[in-house]
C-alpha cells in the first residue's frame, strides 16, 4: 500500500480532516482536505465537524486549532515543527506597556505561543491585521511579535500610535532588497508580490503586499504573466495549479521555512495511524488564549 493510500485509509478510520498551510511540501498539500493561509485554516479548525484535525503546519497553528476546537483531537505530524518567531515577545514588556499606556491594545500576530496570546487583546493574521487594527477603539497599539508586519500595518494606519517588538521571521528577513532588485533587472516585466513579514525596504519595492492567499489571488487575477515571489516558495504549488501559463521567480535560494518542511507524507500517515503528535494545552491557558482568537474571528 502506498503512503497516500495509507493516509486515505486512516483518515476515514479516524474520522479525520487534514489541514495544510501553503508553506508545507507540495506532496503534503496534495493530500490535504483544506489548504490555505493562517486565517482561513483557523476558521476551518473552529467549525470542523470531524473528530480529528490533523494540522500540517507549525506548532502555533495546531495550538490555535485546539484552542478553538477543544473537544476535537488535534494532531501534528511533527511536534518539533515550530515557528521561532512565535516565541519572540516578552511578557514583562507587555506588562510594562500596559502600565505606560492606559488605552493600549496588545495586538498579537497568530504566529505566537498560546501563552503569549493569553496576555493579548486580539489576534490577527497577515490577511486581517489591517482591518482589525482599524476597527479597534484603542489609540495605542503594541504589536507583537513581528516587527515587520507591525510596521507595515502602522504605515497603513497612520492615525494610531504603534509600539513595535523586535520579533522577526528569519525566512522573510532573508529576502533581501538587493536580490529583489537584481531579480527585477533580469525580469523587468514581472510584478513583485511580497508578504508583509518582509523588511520595509523589500515591501517598498512591491507591486502587491499581502498574505499567502492574497499573493495567490493577486497573481491569479492579474493580467501580468510574470511574478517575483517574496515569500516562502511553498505558495508555488497553488500558484502553478491556478496559473499554468504564468511564470514565477524566487528572489533567493533559501525561501523555504525549515520548520514547515519537517512535515512529510510519512509523518502524516504515522500520526493518523498511531494518533500521535497530540496537541494538549493547560485548560486555563486555553480559555484565556481563546478570547483574542475569538475576537479575531469576530472582527476579521
Ligand atoms: P499567512 O498564512 O497569514 O500568509 O502567514 C504566513 C506565515 O508565516 C505562516 O507561518
Ligand atoms: Fe514562522 Fe517564518 Fe516559518 Fe512562517 S515562514 S512559520 S513566520 S519561521
GROMACS .gro file of C-alpha atoms and ligand atoms in nm:
model
  318
    1UNK     CA    1   0.000   0.000   0.000
    2UNK     CA    2   0.139   0.345  -0.088
    3UNK     CA    3   0.174   0.618   0.175
    4UNK     CA    4  -0.105   0.815   0.008
    5UNK     CA    5  -0.338   0.512   0.023
    6UNK     CA    6  -0.243   0.460   0.386
    7UNK     CA    7  -0.329   0.824   0.466
    8UNK     CA    8  -0.666   0.796   0.295
    9UNK     CA    9  -0.748   0.470   0.479
   10UNK     CA   10  -0.650   0.602   0.824
   11UNK     CA   11  -0.819   0.933   0.762
   12UNK     CA   12  -1.151   0.752   0.718
   13UNK     CA   13  -1.096   0.519   1.012
   14UNK     CA   14  -1.013   0.812   1.241
   15UNK     CA   15  -1.286   1.047   1.111
   16UNK     CA   16  -1.010   1.300   1.041
   17UNK     CA   17  -0.966   1.604   0.822
   18UNK     CA   18  -0.626   1.725   0.704
   19UNK     CA   19  -0.545   2.097   0.708
   20UNK     CA   20  -0.226   2.223   0.542
   21UNK     CA   21  -0.063   2.564   0.520
   22UNK     CA   22   0.061   2.685   0.178
   23UNK     CA   23   0.421   2.659   0.306
   24UNK     CA   24   0.429   2.281   0.354
   25UNK     CA   25   0.569   2.047   0.091
   26UNK     CA   26   0.366   2.012  -0.232
   27UNK     CA   27   0.305   1.641  -0.171
   28UNK     CA   28   0.152   1.718   0.168
   29UNK     CA   29  -0.065   1.998   0.027
   30UNK     CA   30  -0.189   1.748  -0.234
   31UNK     CA   31  -0.337   1.511   0.029
   32UNK     CA   32  -0.497   1.785   0.241
   33UNK     CA   33  -0.873   1.848   0.258
   34UNK     CA   34  -0.815   2.220   0.316
   35UNK     CA   35  -0.510   2.423   0.210
   36UNK     CA   36  -0.482   2.791   0.292
   37UNK     CA   37  -0.333   3.077   0.487
   38UNK     CA   38  -0.336   3.106   0.865
   39UNK     CA   39  -0.669   3.291   0.882
   40UNK     CA   40  -0.857   3.055   0.653
   41UNK     CA   41  -0.725   2.749   0.835
   42UNK     CA   42  -0.817   2.890   1.176
   43UNK     CA   43  -1.175   2.942   1.055
   44UNK     CA   44  -1.189   2.584   0.922
   45UNK     CA   45  -1.050   2.449   1.252
   46UNK     CA   46  -1.306   2.647   1.453
   47UNK     CA   47  -1.604   2.486   1.278
   48UNK     CA   48  -1.466   2.144   1.186
   49UNK     CA   49  -1.716   1.859   1.216
   50UNK     CA   50  -1.467   1.568   1.202
   51UNK     CA   51  -1.347   1.421   1.530
   52UNK     CA   52  -0.978   1.455   1.446
   53UNK     CA   53  -0.798   1.756   1.295
   54UNK     CA   54  -0.456   1.674   1.154
   55UNK     CA   55  -0.273   2.004   1.112
   56UNK     CA   56   0.019   2.016   0.866
   57UNK     CA   57   0.198   2.330   0.973
   58UNK     CA   58   0.388   2.465   1.272
   59UNK     CA   59   0.307   2.448   1.641
   60UNK     CA   60   0.108   2.771   1.680
   61UNK     CA   61  -0.134   2.651   1.410
   62UNK     CA   62  -0.212   2.323   1.588
   63UNK     CA   63  -0.241   2.513   1.917
   64UNK     CA   64  -0.486   2.762   1.766
   65UNK     CA   65  -0.696   2.474   1.631
   66UNK     CA   66  -0.705   2.312   1.978
   67UNK     CA   67  -0.788   2.646   2.145
   68UNK     CA   68  -1.083   2.697   1.911
   69UNK     CA   69  -1.199   2.334   1.900
   70UNK     CA   70  -1.112   2.188   2.242
   71UNK     CA   71  -1.342   1.888   2.207
   72UNK     CA   72  -1.152   1.770   1.896
   73UNK     CA   73  -0.834   1.567   1.888
   74UNK     CA   74  -0.573   1.784   1.717
   75UNK     CA   75  -0.270   1.602   1.578
   76UNK     CA   76   0.051   1.742   1.433
   77UNK     CA   77   0.272   1.517   1.216
   78UNK     CA   78   0.589   1.661   1.374
   79UNK     CA   79   0.568   1.831   1.714
   80UNK     CA   80   0.914   1.980   1.658
   81UNK     CA   81   0.785   2.195   1.371
   82UNK     CA   82   0.772   2.529   1.549
   83UNK     CA   83   0.784   2.890   1.432
   84UNK     CA   84   1.081   3.063   1.603
   85UNK     CA   85   0.905   3.400   1.580
   86UNK     CA   86   0.613   3.266   1.788
   87UNK     CA   87   0.839   3.292   2.097
   88UNK     CA   88   0.987   3.634   2.026
   89UNK     CA   89   0.792   3.854   2.268
   90UNK     CA   90   0.838   3.922   2.635
   91UNK     CA   91   0.557   3.915   2.892
   92UNK     CA   92   0.745   4.166   3.112
   93UNK     CA   93   0.745   4.415   2.821
   94UNK     CA   94   0.369   4.362   2.767
   95UNK     CA   95   0.307   4.444   3.136
   96UNK     CA   96   0.534   4.748   3.110
   97UNK     CA   97   0.341   4.882   2.808
   98UNK     CA   98   0.005   4.823   2.978
   99UNK     CA   99   0.126   5.029   3.276
  100UNK     CA  100   0.254   5.303   3.049
  101UNK     CA  101  -0.049   5.343   2.817
  102UNK     CA  102  -0.397   5.332   2.962
  103UNK     CA  103  -0.563   5.300   2.623
  104UNK     CA  104  -0.346   5.015   2.493
  105UNK     CA  105  -0.441   4.720   2.275
  106UNK     CA  106  -0.193   4.433   2.264
  107UNK     CA  107  -0.233   4.303   1.910
  108UNK     CA  108  -0.085   3.957   1.874
  109UNK     CA  109   0.004   3.802   1.539
  110UNK     CA  110  -0.136   3.448   1.533
  111UNK     CA  111   0.228   3.335   1.488
  112UNK     CA  112   0.267   3.329   1.867
  113UNK     CA  113   0.259   3.079   2.153
  114UNK     CA  114  -0.068   3.011   2.335
  115UNK     CA  115   0.086   3.172   2.645
  116UNK     CA  116   0.159   3.500   2.462
  117UNK     CA  117  -0.199   3.502   2.335
  118UNK     CA  118  -0.328   3.494   2.696
  119UNK     CA  119  -0.166   3.837   2.751
  120UNK     CA  120  -0.316   3.985   2.434
  121UNK     CA  121  -0.638   4.167   2.349
  122UNK     CA  122  -0.682   4.043   1.996
  123UNK     CA  123  -0.507   3.814   1.750
  124UNK     CA  124  -0.451   3.898   1.384
  125UNK     CA  125  -0.312   3.724   1.079
  126UNK     CA  126  -0.140   3.885   0.783
  127UNK     CA  127  -0.470   3.882   0.591
  128UNK     CA  128  -0.686   4.058   0.852
  129UNK     CA  129  -0.441   4.271   1.058
  130UNK     CA  130  -0.524   4.599   0.881
  131UNK     CA  131  -0.899   4.555   0.913
  132UNK     CA  132  -0.880   4.455   1.280
  133UNK     CA  133  -0.637   4.728   1.391
  134UNK     CA  134  -0.852   4.991   1.216
  135UNK     CA  135  -1.164   4.856   1.392
  136UNK     CA  136  -1.013   4.869   1.743
  137UNK     CA  137  -1.121   5.167   1.955
  138UNK     CA  138  -0.770   5.194   2.108
  139UNK     CA  139  -0.527   5.467   2.010
  140UNK     CA  140  -0.210   5.288   2.126
  141UNK     CA  141  -0.119   4.955   1.965
  142UNK     CA  142   0.153   4.724   2.096
  143UNK     CA  143   0.210   4.488   1.805
  144UNK     CA  144   0.374   4.152   1.891
  145UNK     CA  145   0.576   3.952   1.798
  146UNK     CA  146   0.655   4.050   1.435
  147UNK     CA  147   0.814   4.394   1.392
  148UNK     CA  148   0.789   4.390   1.011
  149UNK     CA  149   0.417   4.311   0.998
  150UNK     CA  150   0.365   4.568   1.277
  151UNK     CA  151   0.549   4.836   1.078
  152UNK     CA  152   0.357   4.754   0.763
  153UNK     CA  153   0.022   4.781   0.944
  154UNK     CA  154   0.136   5.107   1.109
  155UNK     CA  155   0.223   5.254   0.768
  156UNK     CA  156  -0.137   5.191   0.657
  157UNK     CA  157  -0.299   5.317   0.980
  158UNK     CA  158  -0.114   5.647   1.044
  159UNK     CA  159  -0.386   5.775   1.279
  160UNK     CA  160  -0.278   5.530   1.553
  161UNK     CA  161   0.034   5.517   1.768
  162UNK     CA  162   0.229   5.191   1.745
  163UNK     CA  163   0.488   5.033   1.971
  164UNK     CA  164   0.691   4.765   1.800
  165UNK     CA  165   0.855   4.447   1.922
  166UNK     CA  166   1.179   4.300   1.792
  167UNK     CA  167   1.045   3.965   1.662
  168UNK     CA  168   1.102   3.854   1.304
  169UNK     CA  169   1.063   3.565   1.060
  170UNK     CA  170   1.407   3.451   0.951
  171UNK     CA  171   1.273   3.324   0.616
  172UNK     CA  172   1.120   3.660   0.516
  173UNK     CA  173   1.403   3.862   0.670
  174UNK     CA  174   1.637   3.664   0.442
  175UNK     CA  175   1.464   3.805   0.133
  176UNK     CA  176   1.694   4.098   0.056
  177UNK     CA  177   1.603   4.417  -0.129
  178UNK     CA  178   1.922   4.399  -0.339
  179UNK     CA  179   1.822   4.049  -0.457
  180UNK     CA  180   1.467   4.163  -0.534
  181UNK     CA  181   1.617   4.445  -0.747
  182UNK     CA  182   1.851   4.201  -0.929
  183UNK     CA  183   1.560   3.965  -1.000
  184UNK     CA  184   1.358   4.259  -1.133
  185UNK     CA  185   1.651   4.358  -1.360
  186UNK     CA  186   1.651   4.003  -1.500
  187UNK     CA  187   1.270   4.007  -1.542
  188UNK     CA  188   1.166   4.372  -1.591
  189UNK     CA  189   0.803   4.288  -1.676
  190UNK     CA  190   0.749   4.083  -1.361
  191UNK     CA  191   0.530   4.216  -1.081
  192UNK     CA  192   0.678   4.198  -0.731
  193UNK     CA  193   0.449   4.028  -0.475
  194UNK     CA  194   0.564   4.018  -0.112
  195UNK     CA  195   0.445   3.906   0.228
  196UNK     CA  196   0.434   4.178   0.500
  197UNK     CA  197   0.675   3.973   0.714
  198UNK     CA  198   0.943   4.105   0.475
  199UNK     CA  199   1.152   4.406   0.578
  200UNK     CA  200   1.024   4.755   0.489
  201UNK     CA  201   1.287   4.807   0.215
  202UNK     CA  202   1.153   4.496   0.038
  203UNK     CA  203   0.790   4.598   0.099
  204UNK     CA  204   0.863   4.939  -0.057
  205UNK     CA  205   0.963   4.767  -0.386
  206UNK     CA  206   0.643   4.564  -0.410
  207UNK     CA  207   0.353   4.596  -0.652
  208UNK     CA  208   0.142   4.399  -0.404
  209UNK     CA  209   0.180   4.328  -0.031
  210UNK     CA  210  -0.036   4.062   0.132
  211UNK     CA  211  -0.080   3.724   0.295
  212UNK     CA  212  -0.006   3.400   0.113
  213UNK     CA  213  -0.367   3.370  -0.005
  214UNK     CA  214  -0.361   3.740  -0.100
  215UNK     CA  215  -0.049   3.682  -0.313
  216UNK     CA  216  -0.209   3.381  -0.483
  217UNK     CA  217  -0.534   3.572  -0.551
  218UNK     CA  218  -0.346   3.876  -0.684
  219UNK     CA  219  -0.132   3.671  -0.925
  220UNK     CA  220  -0.437   3.475  -1.041
  221UNK     CA  221  -0.643   3.787  -1.112
  222UNK     CA  222  -0.357   3.993  -1.258
  223UNK     CA  223  -0.320   4.041  -1.632
  224UNK     CA  224   0.060   4.017  -1.591
  225UNK     CA  225   0.237   3.696  -1.690
  226UNK     CA  226   0.547   3.705  -1.468
  227UNK     CA  227   0.583   3.748  -1.093
  228UNK     CA  228   0.865   3.776  -0.842
  229UNK     CA  229   0.757   3.597  -0.525
  230UNK     CA  230   0.868   3.745  -0.192
  231UNK     CA  231   0.751   3.474   0.044
  232UNK     CA  232   0.804   3.105   0.124
  233UNK     CA  233   0.812   2.914  -0.202
  234UNK     CA  234   0.551   2.658  -0.092
  235UNK     CA  235   0.298   2.900  -0.245
  236UNK     CA  236   0.427   2.793  -0.587
  237UNK     CA  237   0.223   2.473  -0.572
  238UNK     CA  238  -0.109   2.661  -0.565
  239UNK     CA  239   0.021   2.943  -0.788
  240UNK     CA  240   0.117   2.698  -1.063
  241UNK     CA  241  -0.203   2.497  -1.033
  242UNK     CA  242  -0.416   2.809  -1.069
  243UNK     CA  243  -0.191   2.976  -1.329
  244UNK     CA  244  -0.033   2.714  -1.555
  245UNK     CA  245   0.064   2.972  -1.819
  246UNK     CA  246   0.229   3.226  -1.586
  247UNK     CA  247   0.592   3.237  -1.468
  248UNK     CA  248   0.707   3.278  -1.108
  249UNK     CA  249   1.058   3.366  -0.989
  250UNK     CA  250   1.212   3.330  -0.647
  251UNK     CA  251   1.439   3.601  -0.506
  252UNK     CA  252   1.699   3.373  -0.346
  253UNK     CA  253   1.765   3.008  -0.278
  254UNK     CA  254   1.666   3.000   0.088
  255UNK     CA  255   1.298   3.091   0.067
  256UNK     CA  256   1.195   2.773   0.248
  257UNK     CA  257   1.082   2.751   0.609
  258UNK     CA  258   1.275   2.461   0.766
  259UNK     CA  259   1.003   2.407   1.025
  260UNK     CA  260   0.721   2.383   0.770
  261UNK     CA  261   0.941   2.147   0.569
  262UNK     CA  262   0.958   1.898   0.858
  263UNK     CA  263   0.610   1.779   0.758
  264UNK     CA  264   0.629   1.476   0.529
  265UNK     CA  265   0.372   1.232   0.391
  266UNK     CA  266   0.521   0.953   0.601
  267UNK     CA  267   0.477   1.157   0.920
  268UNK     CA  268   0.118   1.238   0.822
  269UNK     CA  269   0.042   0.867   0.777
  270UNK     CA  270   0.213   0.773   1.106
  271UNK     CA  271   0.031   1.043   1.305
  272UNK     CA  272  -0.308   0.919   1.178
  273UNK     CA  273  -0.230   0.554   1.236
  274UNK     CA  274  -0.077   0.600   1.582
  275UNK     CA  275  -0.285   0.904   1.685
  276UNK     CA  276   0.046   1.065   1.778
  277UNK     CA  277   0.157   1.427   1.799
  278UNK     CA  278  -0.150   1.529   2.003
  279UNK     CA  279  -0.177   1.895   2.093
  280UNK     CA  280  -0.254   1.927   2.465
  281UNK     CA  281  -0.298   2.259   2.643
  282UNK     CA  282  -0.349   2.361   3.001
  283UNK     CA  283  -0.724   2.441   3.027
  284UNK     CA  284  -0.667   2.778   3.195
  285UNK     CA  285  -0.424   2.887   2.921
  286UNK     CA  286  -0.657   2.754   2.652
  287UNK     CA  287  -0.957   2.950   2.782
  288UNK     CA  288  -0.759   3.273   2.816
  289UNK     CA  289  -0.598   3.232   2.471
  290UNK     CA  290  -0.939   3.169   2.316
  291UNK     CA  291  -1.059   3.525   2.384
  292UNK     CA  292  -0.818   3.709   2.148
  293UNK     CA  293  -0.865   3.439   1.884
  294UNK     CA  294  -1.244   3.463   1.903
  295UNK     CA  295  -1.221   3.840   1.884
  296UNK     CA  296  -1.013   3.799   1.568
  297UNK     CA  297  -1.280   3.574   1.416
  298UNK     CA  298  -1.549   3.831   1.507
  299UNK     CA  299  -1.362   4.135   1.373
  300UNK     CA  300  -1.174   3.969   1.086
  301LIG     P1  301  -0.013   3.376   0.628
  301LIG     O1  302  -0.061   3.236   0.635
  301LIG     O2  303  -0.104   3.466   0.707
  301LIG     O3  304   0.009   3.426   0.491
  301LIG     O4  305   0.126   3.383   0.709
  301LIG     C1  306   0.243   3.328   0.669
  301LIG     C2  307   0.320   3.261   0.774
  301LIG     O5  308   0.430   3.294   0.803
  301LIG     C3  309   0.265   3.144   0.840
  301LIG     O6  310   0.362   3.088   0.916
  302LIG    FE1  311   0.749   3.118   1.125
  302LIG    FE2  312   0.855   3.236   0.914
  302LIG    FE3  313   0.830   2.974   0.913
  302LIG    FE4  314   0.610   3.131   0.896
  302LIG     S1  315   0.776   3.112   0.746
  302LIG     S2  316   0.636   2.951   1.025
  302LIG     S3  317   0.674   3.303   1.025
  302LIG     S4  318   0.959   3.093   1.050
   0.00000   0.00000   0.00000
